[in-house]
PDB file of C-alpha atoms in Angstrom:
ATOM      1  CA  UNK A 374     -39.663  12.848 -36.558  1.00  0.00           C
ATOM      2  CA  UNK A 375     -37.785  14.298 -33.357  1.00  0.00           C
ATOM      3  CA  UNK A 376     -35.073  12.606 -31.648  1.00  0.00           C
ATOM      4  CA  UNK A 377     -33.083  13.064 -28.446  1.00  0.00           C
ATOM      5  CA  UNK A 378     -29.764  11.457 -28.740  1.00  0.00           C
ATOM      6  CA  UNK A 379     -29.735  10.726 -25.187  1.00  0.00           C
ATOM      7  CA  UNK A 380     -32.606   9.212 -24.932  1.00  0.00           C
ATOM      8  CA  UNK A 381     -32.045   7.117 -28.070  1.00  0.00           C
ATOM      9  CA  UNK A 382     -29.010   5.841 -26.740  1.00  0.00           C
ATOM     10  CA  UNK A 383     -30.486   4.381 -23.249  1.00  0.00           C
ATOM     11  CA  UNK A 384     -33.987   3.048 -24.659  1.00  0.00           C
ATOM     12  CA  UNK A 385     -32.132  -0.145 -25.990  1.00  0.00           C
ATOM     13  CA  UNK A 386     -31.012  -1.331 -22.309  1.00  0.00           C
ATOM     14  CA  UNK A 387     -34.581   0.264 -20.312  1.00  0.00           C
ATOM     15  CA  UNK A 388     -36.760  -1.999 -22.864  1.00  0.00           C
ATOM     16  CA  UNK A 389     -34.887  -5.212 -22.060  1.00  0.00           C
ATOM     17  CA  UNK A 390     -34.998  -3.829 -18.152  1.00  0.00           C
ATOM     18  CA  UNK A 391     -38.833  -3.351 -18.722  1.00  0.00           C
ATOM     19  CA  UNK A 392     -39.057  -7.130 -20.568  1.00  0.00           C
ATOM     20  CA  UNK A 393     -37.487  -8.530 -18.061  1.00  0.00           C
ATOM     21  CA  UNK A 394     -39.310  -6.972 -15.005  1.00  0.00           C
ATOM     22  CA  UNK A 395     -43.085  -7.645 -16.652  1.00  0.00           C
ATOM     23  CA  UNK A 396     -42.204 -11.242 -16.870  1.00  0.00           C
ATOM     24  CA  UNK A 397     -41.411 -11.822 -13.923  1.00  0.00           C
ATOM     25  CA  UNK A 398     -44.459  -9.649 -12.506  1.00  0.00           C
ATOM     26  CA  UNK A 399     -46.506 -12.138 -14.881  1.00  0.00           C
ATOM     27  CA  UNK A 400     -44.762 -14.913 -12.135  1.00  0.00           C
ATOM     28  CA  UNK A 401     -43.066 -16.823 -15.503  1.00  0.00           C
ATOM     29  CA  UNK A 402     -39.853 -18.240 -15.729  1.00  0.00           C
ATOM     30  CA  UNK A 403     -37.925 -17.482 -19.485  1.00  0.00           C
ATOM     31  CA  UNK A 404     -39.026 -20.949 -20.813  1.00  0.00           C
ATOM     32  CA  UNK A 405     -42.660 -20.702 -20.047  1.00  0.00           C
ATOM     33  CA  UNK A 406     -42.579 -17.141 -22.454  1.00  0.00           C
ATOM     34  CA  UNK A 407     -40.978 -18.471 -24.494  1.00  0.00           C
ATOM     35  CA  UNK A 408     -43.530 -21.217 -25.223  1.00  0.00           C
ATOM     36  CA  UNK A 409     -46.475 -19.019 -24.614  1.00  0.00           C
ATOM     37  CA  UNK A 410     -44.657 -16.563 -27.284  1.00  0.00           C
ATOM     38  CA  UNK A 411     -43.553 -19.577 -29.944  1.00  0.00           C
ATOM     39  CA  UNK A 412     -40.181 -17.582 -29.365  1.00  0.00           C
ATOM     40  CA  UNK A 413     -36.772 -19.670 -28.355  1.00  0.00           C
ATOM     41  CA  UNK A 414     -35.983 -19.318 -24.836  1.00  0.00           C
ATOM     42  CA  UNK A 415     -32.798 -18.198 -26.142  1.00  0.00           C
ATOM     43  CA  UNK A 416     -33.651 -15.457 -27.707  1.00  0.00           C
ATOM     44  CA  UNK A 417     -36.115 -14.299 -24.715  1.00  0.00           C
ATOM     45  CA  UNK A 418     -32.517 -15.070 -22.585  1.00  0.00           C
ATOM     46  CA  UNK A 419     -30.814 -12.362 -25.632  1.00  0.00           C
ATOM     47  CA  UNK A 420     -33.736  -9.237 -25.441  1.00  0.00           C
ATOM     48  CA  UNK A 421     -33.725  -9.455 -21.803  1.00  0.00           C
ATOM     49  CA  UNK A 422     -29.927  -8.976 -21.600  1.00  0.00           C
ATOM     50  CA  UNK A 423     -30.323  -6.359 -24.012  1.00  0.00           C
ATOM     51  CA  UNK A 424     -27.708  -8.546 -26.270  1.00  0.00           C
ATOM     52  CA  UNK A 425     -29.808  -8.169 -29.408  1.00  0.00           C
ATOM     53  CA  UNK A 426     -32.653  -5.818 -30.528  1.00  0.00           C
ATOM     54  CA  UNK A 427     -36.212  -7.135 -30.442  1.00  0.00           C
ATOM     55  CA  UNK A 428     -38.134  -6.273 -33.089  1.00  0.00           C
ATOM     56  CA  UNK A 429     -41.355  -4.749 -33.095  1.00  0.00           C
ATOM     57  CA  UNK A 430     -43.230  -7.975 -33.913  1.00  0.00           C
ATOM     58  CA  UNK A 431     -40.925  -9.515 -31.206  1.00  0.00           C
ATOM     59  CA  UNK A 432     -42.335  -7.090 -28.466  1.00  0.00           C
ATOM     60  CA  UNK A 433     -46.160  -7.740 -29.320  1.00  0.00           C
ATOM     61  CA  UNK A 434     -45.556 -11.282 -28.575  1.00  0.00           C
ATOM     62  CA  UNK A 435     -43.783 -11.062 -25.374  1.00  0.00           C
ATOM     63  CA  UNK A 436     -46.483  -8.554 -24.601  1.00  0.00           C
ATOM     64  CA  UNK A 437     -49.421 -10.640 -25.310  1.00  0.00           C
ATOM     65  CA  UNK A 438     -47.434 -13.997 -23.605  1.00  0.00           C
ATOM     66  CA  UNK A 439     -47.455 -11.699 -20.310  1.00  0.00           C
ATOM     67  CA  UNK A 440     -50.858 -10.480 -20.646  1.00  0.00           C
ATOM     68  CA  UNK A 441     -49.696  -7.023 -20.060  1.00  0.00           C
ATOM     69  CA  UNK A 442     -52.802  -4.490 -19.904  1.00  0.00           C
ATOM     70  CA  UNK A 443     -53.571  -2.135 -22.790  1.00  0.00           C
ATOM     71  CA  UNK A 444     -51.619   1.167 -20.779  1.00  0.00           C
ATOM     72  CA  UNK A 445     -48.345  -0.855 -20.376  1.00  0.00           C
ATOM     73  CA  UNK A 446     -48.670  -1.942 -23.955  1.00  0.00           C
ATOM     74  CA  UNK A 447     -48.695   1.322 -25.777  1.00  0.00           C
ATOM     75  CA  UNK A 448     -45.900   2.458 -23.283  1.00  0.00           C
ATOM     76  CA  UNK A 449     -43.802  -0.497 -23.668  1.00  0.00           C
ATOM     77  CA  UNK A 450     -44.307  -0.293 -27.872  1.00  0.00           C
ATOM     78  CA  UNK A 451     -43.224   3.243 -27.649  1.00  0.00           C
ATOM     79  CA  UNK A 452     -39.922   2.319 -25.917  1.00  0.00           C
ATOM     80  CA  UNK A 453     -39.229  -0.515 -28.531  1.00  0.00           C
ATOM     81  CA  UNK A 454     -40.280   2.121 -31.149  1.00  0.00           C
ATOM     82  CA  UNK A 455     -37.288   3.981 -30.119  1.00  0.00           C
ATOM     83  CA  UNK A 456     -34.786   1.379 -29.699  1.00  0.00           C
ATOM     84  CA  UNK A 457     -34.760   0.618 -33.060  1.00  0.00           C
ATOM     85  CA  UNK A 458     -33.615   3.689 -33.369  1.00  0.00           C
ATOM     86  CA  UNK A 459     -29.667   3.881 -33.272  1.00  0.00           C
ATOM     87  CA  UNK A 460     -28.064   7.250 -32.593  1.00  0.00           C
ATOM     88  CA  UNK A 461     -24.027   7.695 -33.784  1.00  0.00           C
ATOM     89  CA  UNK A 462     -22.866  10.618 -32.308  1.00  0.00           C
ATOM     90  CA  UNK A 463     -19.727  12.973 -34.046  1.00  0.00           C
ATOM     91  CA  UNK A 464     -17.418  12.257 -31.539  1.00  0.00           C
ATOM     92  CA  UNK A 465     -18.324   8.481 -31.470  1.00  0.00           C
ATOM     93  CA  UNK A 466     -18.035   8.188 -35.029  1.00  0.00           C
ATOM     94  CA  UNK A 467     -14.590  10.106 -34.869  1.00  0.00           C
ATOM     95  CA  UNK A 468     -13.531   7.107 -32.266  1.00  0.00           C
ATOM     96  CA  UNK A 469     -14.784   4.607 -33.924  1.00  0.00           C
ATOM     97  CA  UNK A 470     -12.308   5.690 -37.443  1.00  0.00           C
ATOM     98  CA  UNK A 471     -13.308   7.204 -40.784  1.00  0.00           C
ATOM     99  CA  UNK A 472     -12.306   3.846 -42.577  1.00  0.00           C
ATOM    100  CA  UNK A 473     -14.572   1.877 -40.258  1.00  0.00           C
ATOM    101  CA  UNK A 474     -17.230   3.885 -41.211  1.00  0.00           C
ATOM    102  CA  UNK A 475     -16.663   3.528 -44.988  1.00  0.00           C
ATOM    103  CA  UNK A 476     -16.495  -0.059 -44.374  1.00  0.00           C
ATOM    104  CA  UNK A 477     -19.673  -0.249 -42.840  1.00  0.00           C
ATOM    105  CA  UNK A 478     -21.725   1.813 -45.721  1.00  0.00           C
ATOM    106  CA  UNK A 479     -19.534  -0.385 -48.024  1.00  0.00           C
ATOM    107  CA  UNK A 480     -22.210  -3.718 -46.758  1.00  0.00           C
ATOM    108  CA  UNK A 481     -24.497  -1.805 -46.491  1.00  0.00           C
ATOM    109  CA  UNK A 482     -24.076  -0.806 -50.048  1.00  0.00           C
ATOM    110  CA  UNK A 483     -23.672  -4.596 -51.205  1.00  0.00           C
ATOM    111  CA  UNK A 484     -27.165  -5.777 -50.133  1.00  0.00           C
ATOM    112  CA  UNK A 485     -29.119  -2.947 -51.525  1.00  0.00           C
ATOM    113  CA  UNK A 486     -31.086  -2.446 -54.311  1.00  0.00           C
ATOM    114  CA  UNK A 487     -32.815   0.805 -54.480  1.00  0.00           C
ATOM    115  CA  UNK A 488     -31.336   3.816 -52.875  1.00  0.00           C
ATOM    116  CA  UNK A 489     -32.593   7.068 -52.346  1.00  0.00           C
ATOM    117  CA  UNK A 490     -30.588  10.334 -50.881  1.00  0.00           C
ATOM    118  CA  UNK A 491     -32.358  13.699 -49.586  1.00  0.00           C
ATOM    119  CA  UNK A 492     -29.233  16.030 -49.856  1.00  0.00           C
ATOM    120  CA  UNK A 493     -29.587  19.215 -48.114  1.00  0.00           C
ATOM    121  CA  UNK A 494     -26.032  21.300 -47.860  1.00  0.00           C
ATOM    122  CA  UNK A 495     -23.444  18.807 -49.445  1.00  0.00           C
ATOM    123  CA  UNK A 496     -22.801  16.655 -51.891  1.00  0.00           C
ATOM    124  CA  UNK A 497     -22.585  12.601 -50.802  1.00  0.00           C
ATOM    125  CA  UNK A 498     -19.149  11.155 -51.626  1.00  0.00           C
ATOM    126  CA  UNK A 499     -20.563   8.391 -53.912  1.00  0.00           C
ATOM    127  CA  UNK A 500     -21.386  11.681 -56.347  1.00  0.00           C
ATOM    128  CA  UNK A 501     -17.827  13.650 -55.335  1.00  0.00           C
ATOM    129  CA  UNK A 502     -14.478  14.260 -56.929  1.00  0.00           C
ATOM    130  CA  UNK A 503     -11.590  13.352 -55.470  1.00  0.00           C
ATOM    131  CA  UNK A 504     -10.711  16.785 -54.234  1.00  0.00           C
ATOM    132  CA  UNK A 505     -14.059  17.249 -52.947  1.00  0.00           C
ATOM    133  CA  UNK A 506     -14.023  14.422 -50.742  1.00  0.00           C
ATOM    134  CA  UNK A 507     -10.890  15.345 -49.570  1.00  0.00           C
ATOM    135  CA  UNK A 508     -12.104  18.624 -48.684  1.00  0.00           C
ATOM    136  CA  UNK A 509     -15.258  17.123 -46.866  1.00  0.00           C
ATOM    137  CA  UNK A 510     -13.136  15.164 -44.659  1.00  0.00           C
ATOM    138  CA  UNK A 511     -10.602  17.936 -43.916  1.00  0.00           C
ATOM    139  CA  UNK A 512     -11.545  18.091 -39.929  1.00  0.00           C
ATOM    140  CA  UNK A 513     -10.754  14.511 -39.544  1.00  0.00           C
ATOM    141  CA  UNK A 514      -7.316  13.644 -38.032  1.00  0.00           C
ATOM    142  CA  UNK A 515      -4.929  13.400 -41.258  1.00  0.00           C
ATOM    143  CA  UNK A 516      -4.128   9.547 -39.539  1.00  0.00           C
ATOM    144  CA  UNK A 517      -7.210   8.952 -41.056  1.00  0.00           C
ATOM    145  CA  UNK A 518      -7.841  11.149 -43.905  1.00  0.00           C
ATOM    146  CA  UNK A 519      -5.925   9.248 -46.896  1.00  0.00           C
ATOM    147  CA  UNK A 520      -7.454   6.101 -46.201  1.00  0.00           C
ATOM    148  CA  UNK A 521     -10.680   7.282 -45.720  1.00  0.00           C
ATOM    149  CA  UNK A 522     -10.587   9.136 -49.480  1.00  0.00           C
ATOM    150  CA  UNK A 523      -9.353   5.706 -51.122  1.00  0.00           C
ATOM    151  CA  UNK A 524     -12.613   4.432 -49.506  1.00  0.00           C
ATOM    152  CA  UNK A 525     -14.780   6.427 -50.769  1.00  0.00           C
ATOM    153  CA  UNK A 526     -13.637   6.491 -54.009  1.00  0.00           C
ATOM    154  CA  UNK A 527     -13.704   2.960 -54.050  1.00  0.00           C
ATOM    155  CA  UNK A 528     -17.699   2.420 -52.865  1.00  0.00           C
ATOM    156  CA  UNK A 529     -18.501   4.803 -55.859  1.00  0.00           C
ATOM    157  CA  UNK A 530     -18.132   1.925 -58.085  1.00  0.00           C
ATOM    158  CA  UNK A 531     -21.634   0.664 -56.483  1.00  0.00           C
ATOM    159  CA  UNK A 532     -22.574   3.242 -58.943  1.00  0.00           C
ATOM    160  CA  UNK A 533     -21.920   1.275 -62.268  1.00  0.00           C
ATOM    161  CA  UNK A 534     -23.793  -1.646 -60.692  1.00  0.00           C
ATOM    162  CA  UNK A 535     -27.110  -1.828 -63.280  1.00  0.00           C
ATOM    163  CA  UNK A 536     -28.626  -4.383 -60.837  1.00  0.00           C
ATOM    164  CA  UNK A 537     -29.005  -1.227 -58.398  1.00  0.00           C
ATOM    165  CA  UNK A 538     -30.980   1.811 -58.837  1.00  0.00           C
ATOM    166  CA  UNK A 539     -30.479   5.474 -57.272  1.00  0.00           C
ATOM    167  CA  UNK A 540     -32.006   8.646 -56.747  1.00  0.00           C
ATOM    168  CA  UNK A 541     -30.557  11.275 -55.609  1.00  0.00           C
ATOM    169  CA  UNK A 542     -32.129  14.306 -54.771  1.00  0.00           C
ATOM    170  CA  UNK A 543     -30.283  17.813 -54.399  1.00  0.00           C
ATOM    171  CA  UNK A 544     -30.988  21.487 -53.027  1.00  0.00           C
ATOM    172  CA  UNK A 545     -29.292  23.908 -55.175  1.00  0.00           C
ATOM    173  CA  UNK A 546     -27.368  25.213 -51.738  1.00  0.00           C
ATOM    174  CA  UNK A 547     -25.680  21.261 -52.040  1.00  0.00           C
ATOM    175  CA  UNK A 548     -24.392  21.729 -55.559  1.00  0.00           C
ATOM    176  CA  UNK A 549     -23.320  25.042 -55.338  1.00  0.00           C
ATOM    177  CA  UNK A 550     -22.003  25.360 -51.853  1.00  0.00           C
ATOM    178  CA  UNK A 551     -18.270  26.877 -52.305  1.00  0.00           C
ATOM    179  CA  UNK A 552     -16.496  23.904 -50.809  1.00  0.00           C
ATOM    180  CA  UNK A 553     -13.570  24.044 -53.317  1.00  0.00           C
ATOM    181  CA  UNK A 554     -11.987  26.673 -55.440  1.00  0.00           C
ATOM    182  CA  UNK A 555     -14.552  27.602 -58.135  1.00  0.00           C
ATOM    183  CA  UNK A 556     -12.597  25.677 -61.259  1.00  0.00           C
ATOM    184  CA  UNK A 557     -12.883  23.001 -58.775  1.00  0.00           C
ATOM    185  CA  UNK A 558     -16.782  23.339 -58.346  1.00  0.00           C
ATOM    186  CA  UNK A 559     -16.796  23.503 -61.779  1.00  0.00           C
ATOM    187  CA  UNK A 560     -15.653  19.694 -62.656  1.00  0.00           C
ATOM    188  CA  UNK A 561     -17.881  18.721 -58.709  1.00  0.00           C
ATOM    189  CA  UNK A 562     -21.031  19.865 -61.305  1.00  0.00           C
ATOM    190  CA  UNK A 563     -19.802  18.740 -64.210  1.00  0.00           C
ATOM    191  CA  UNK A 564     -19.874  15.169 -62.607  1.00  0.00           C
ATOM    192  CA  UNK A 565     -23.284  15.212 -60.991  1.00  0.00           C
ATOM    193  CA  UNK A 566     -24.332  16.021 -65.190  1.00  0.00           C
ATOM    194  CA  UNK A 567     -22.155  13.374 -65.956  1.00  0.00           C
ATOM    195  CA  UNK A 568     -23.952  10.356 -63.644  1.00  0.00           C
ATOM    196  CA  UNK A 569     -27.238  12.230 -64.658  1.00  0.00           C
ATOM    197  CA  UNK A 570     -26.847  10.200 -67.715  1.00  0.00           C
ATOM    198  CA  UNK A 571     -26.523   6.862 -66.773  1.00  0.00           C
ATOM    199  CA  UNK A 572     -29.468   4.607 -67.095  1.00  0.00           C
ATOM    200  CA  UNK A 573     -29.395   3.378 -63.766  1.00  0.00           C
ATOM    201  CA  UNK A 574     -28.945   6.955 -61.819  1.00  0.00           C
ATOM    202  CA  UNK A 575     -31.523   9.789 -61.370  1.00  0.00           C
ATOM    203  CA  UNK A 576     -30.353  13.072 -60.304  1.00  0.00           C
ATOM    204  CA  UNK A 577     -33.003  15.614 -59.482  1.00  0.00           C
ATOM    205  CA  UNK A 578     -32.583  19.257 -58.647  1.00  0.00           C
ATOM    206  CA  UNK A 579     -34.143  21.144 -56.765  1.00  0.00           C
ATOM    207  CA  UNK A 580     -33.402  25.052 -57.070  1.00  0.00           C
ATOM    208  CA  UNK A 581     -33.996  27.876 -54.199  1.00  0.00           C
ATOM    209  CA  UNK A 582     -37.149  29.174 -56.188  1.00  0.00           C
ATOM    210  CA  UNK A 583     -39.207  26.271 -55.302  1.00  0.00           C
ATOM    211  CA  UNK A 584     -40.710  25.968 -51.890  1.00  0.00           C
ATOM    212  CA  UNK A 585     -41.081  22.363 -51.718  1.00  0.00           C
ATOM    213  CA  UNK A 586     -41.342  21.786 -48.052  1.00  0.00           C
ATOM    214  CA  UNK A 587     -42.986  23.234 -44.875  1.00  0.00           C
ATOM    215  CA  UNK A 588     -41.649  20.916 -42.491  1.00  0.00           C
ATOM    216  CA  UNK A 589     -37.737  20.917 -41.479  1.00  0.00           C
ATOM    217  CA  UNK A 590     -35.256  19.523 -43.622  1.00  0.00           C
ATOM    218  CA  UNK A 591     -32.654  17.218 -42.648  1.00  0.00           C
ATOM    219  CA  UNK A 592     -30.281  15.079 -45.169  1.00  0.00           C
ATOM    220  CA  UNK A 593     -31.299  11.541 -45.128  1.00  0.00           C
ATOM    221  CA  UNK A 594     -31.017   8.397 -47.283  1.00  0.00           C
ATOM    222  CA  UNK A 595     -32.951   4.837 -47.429  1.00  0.00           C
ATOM    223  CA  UNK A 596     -31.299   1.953 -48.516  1.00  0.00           C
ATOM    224  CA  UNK A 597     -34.526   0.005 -50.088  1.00  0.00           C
ATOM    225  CA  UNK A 598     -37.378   0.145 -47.529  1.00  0.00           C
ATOM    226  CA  UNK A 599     -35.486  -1.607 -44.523  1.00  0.00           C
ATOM    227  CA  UNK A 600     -32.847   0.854 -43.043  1.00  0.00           C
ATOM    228  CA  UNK A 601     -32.752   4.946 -43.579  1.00  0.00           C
ATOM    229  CA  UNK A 602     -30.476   7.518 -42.105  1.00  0.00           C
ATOM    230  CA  UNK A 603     -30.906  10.998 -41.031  1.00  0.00           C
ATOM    231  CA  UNK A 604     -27.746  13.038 -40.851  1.00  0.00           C
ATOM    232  CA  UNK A 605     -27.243  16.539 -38.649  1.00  0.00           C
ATOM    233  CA  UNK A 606     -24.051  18.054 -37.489  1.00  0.00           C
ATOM    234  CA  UNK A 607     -24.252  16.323 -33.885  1.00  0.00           C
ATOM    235  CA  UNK A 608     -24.205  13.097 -35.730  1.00  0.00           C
ATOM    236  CA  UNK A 609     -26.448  10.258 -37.246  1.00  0.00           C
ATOM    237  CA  UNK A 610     -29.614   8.491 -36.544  1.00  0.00           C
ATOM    238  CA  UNK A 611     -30.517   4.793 -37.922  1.00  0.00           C
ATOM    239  CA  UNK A 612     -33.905   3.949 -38.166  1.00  0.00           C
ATOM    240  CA  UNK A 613     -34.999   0.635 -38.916  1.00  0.00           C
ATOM    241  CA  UNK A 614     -38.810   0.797 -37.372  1.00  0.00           C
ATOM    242  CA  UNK A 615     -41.083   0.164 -40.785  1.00  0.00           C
ATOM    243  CA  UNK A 616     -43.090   3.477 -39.633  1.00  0.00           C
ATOM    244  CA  UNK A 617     -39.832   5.310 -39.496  1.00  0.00           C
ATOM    245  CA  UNK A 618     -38.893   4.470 -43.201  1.00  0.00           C
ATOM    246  CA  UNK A 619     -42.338   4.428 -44.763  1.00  0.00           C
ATOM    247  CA  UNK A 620     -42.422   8.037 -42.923  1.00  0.00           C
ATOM    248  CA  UNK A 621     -39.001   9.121 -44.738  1.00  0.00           C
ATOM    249  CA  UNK A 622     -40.284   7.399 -48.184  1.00  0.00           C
ATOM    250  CA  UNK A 623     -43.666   9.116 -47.921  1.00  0.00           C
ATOM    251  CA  UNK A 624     -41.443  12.975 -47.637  1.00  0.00           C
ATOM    252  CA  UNK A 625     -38.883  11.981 -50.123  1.00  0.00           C
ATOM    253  CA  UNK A 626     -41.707  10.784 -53.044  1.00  0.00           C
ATOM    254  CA  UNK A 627     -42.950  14.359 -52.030  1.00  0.00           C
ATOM    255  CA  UNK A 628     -39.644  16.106 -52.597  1.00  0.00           C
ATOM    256  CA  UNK A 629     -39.630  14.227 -56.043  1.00  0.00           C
ATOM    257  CA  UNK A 630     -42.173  16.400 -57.716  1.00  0.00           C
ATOM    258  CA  UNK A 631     -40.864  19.588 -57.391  1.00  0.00           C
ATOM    259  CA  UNK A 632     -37.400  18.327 -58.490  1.00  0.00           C
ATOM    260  CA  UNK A 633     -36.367  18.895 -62.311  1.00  0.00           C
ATOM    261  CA  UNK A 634     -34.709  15.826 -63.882  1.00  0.00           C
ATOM    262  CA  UNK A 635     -33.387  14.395 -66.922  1.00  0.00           C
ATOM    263  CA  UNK A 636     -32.297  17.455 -69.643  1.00  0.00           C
ATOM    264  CA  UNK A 637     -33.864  20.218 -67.021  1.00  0.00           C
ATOM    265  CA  UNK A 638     -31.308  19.013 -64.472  1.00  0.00           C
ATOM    266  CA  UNK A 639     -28.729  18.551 -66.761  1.00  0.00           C
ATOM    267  CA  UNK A 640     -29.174  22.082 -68.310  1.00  0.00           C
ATOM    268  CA  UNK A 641     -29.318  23.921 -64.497  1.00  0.00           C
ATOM    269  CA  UNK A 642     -26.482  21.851 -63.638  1.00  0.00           C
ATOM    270  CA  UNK A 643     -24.322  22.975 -67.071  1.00  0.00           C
ATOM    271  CA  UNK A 644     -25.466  26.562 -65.937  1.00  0.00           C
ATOM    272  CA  UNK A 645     -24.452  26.615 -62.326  1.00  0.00           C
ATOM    273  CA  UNK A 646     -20.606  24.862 -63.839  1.00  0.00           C
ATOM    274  CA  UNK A 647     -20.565  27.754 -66.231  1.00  0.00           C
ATOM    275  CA  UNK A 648     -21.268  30.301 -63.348  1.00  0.00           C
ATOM    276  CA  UNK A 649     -17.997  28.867 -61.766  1.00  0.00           C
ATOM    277  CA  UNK A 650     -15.837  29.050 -64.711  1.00  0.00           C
ATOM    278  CA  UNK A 651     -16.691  32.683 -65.012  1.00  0.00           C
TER     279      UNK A 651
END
């Protein structure tokens, strides 16, 4: 599932461009599409100006209500493919504000029911201690650090929601990655054992003796099986294309069985605390 950030970023505007210019090579005004589509001439007005994001079902009909050929089908699909892929680049995010950010995964939170994180080199701040998150958000500008941590801690109460469920997957290299002082790691592991227990939260390990994947890893979480997010150090992608997410569901389900849960988890996790406190 490759991505180039750039590219992501200007397929939104060249799909409504592409729309646009195919109806009116098809010779029809917006309100004859929009009829021939059984989609509100509004909305055709909206894609067209690139003011909202078709969706894929969207495309097929303003495809078919052109008559475009079969060639300018599969090229147009594979343009909307990628618009419904957002990229959020470092810097941008930066801009944009920490606390911005933690209000937007705060909604996002809200109107989900089943959650599942891939984490790869850190720990999410839903499972962190206060001093680790305010480690993990050291680079940001201190403006924006204090407020940020309050945040965070606040969306872990999601947690203690039964309605919700979570999984949460993590490489030994996440858990034991030296982010704090070791007494400090010590209480970070002690809580992932600690949320191990509740009835609503899974935590599964997965330790550097098992090969469990031969493709490249990325941290990545879906919220349900309508948005996921893949997460480098350049930034973050949001997919919301059903292929996308079904694509990320069918590698995390695969991740699952190698990982060691309930009192296996628990007893790697009490190990790896212990480590520290020696």
């Amino acid at each position: 599932m490759a991505f180039e950030p750039d590219r992501l970023d200007r397929s939104g505007p060249e799909l409504a461009v592409m729309l646009k210019d195919l109806r009116k090579q098809a010779g029809l005004s917006g309100a004859r599409l929009a009829v021939r589509c059984n989609i509100s001439q509004s909305k055709i007005s909206r894609i067209e100006g690139n003011k909202i994001r078709p969706s894929l079902v969207d495309v097929e009909q303003i495809l078919m209500g052109i008559g475009a050929p079969p060639g300018v089908v599969a090229e147009v699909m594979a343009m909307a493919r990628m618009a419904q892929t957002e990229w959020q680049g470092r810097r941008a995010l930066h801009r944009k504000g920490l606390d911005k950010k933690q209000g937007e995964l705060a909604g996002l939170e809200a109107v989900t029911s089943e959650f599942r994180y891939f984490l790869l080199s850190m720990n999410t701040g839903l499972l962190a201690t206060p001093e680790y998150i305010r480690e993990s958000i050291s680079h940001a500008p201190p403006t924006q650090q204090a407020k940020a941590v309050g945040m965070k801690l606040e969306r872990q109460a999601v947690l203690f929601d039964r309605t919700k469920r979570f999984t949460f997957l993590i490489t030994e290299q996440a858990v034991r990655y030296p982010l704090l002082p070791p007494d400090a790691m010590a209480m970070q592991i002690d809580r992932l054992a600690s949320l191990a227990l509740q009835v609503n939260i899974r935590v599964g390990v997965l330790p550097m003796r098992v090969k469990f994947s031969n493709t490249p890893l990325s941290t990545f979480t879906v919220y349900d099986d309508r948005l996921a997010t893949i997460e480098t150090d350049l930034g973050a992608a949001v997919f919301r294309n059903p292929g996308d997410i079904r694509s990320l569901l069918d590698r995390f389900a695969g991740y699952e069985t190698h990982a060691l849960f309930g009192g296996d988890a628990r007893s790697l996790l009490n190990e790896w605390a212990w480590a520290f406190r020696q």
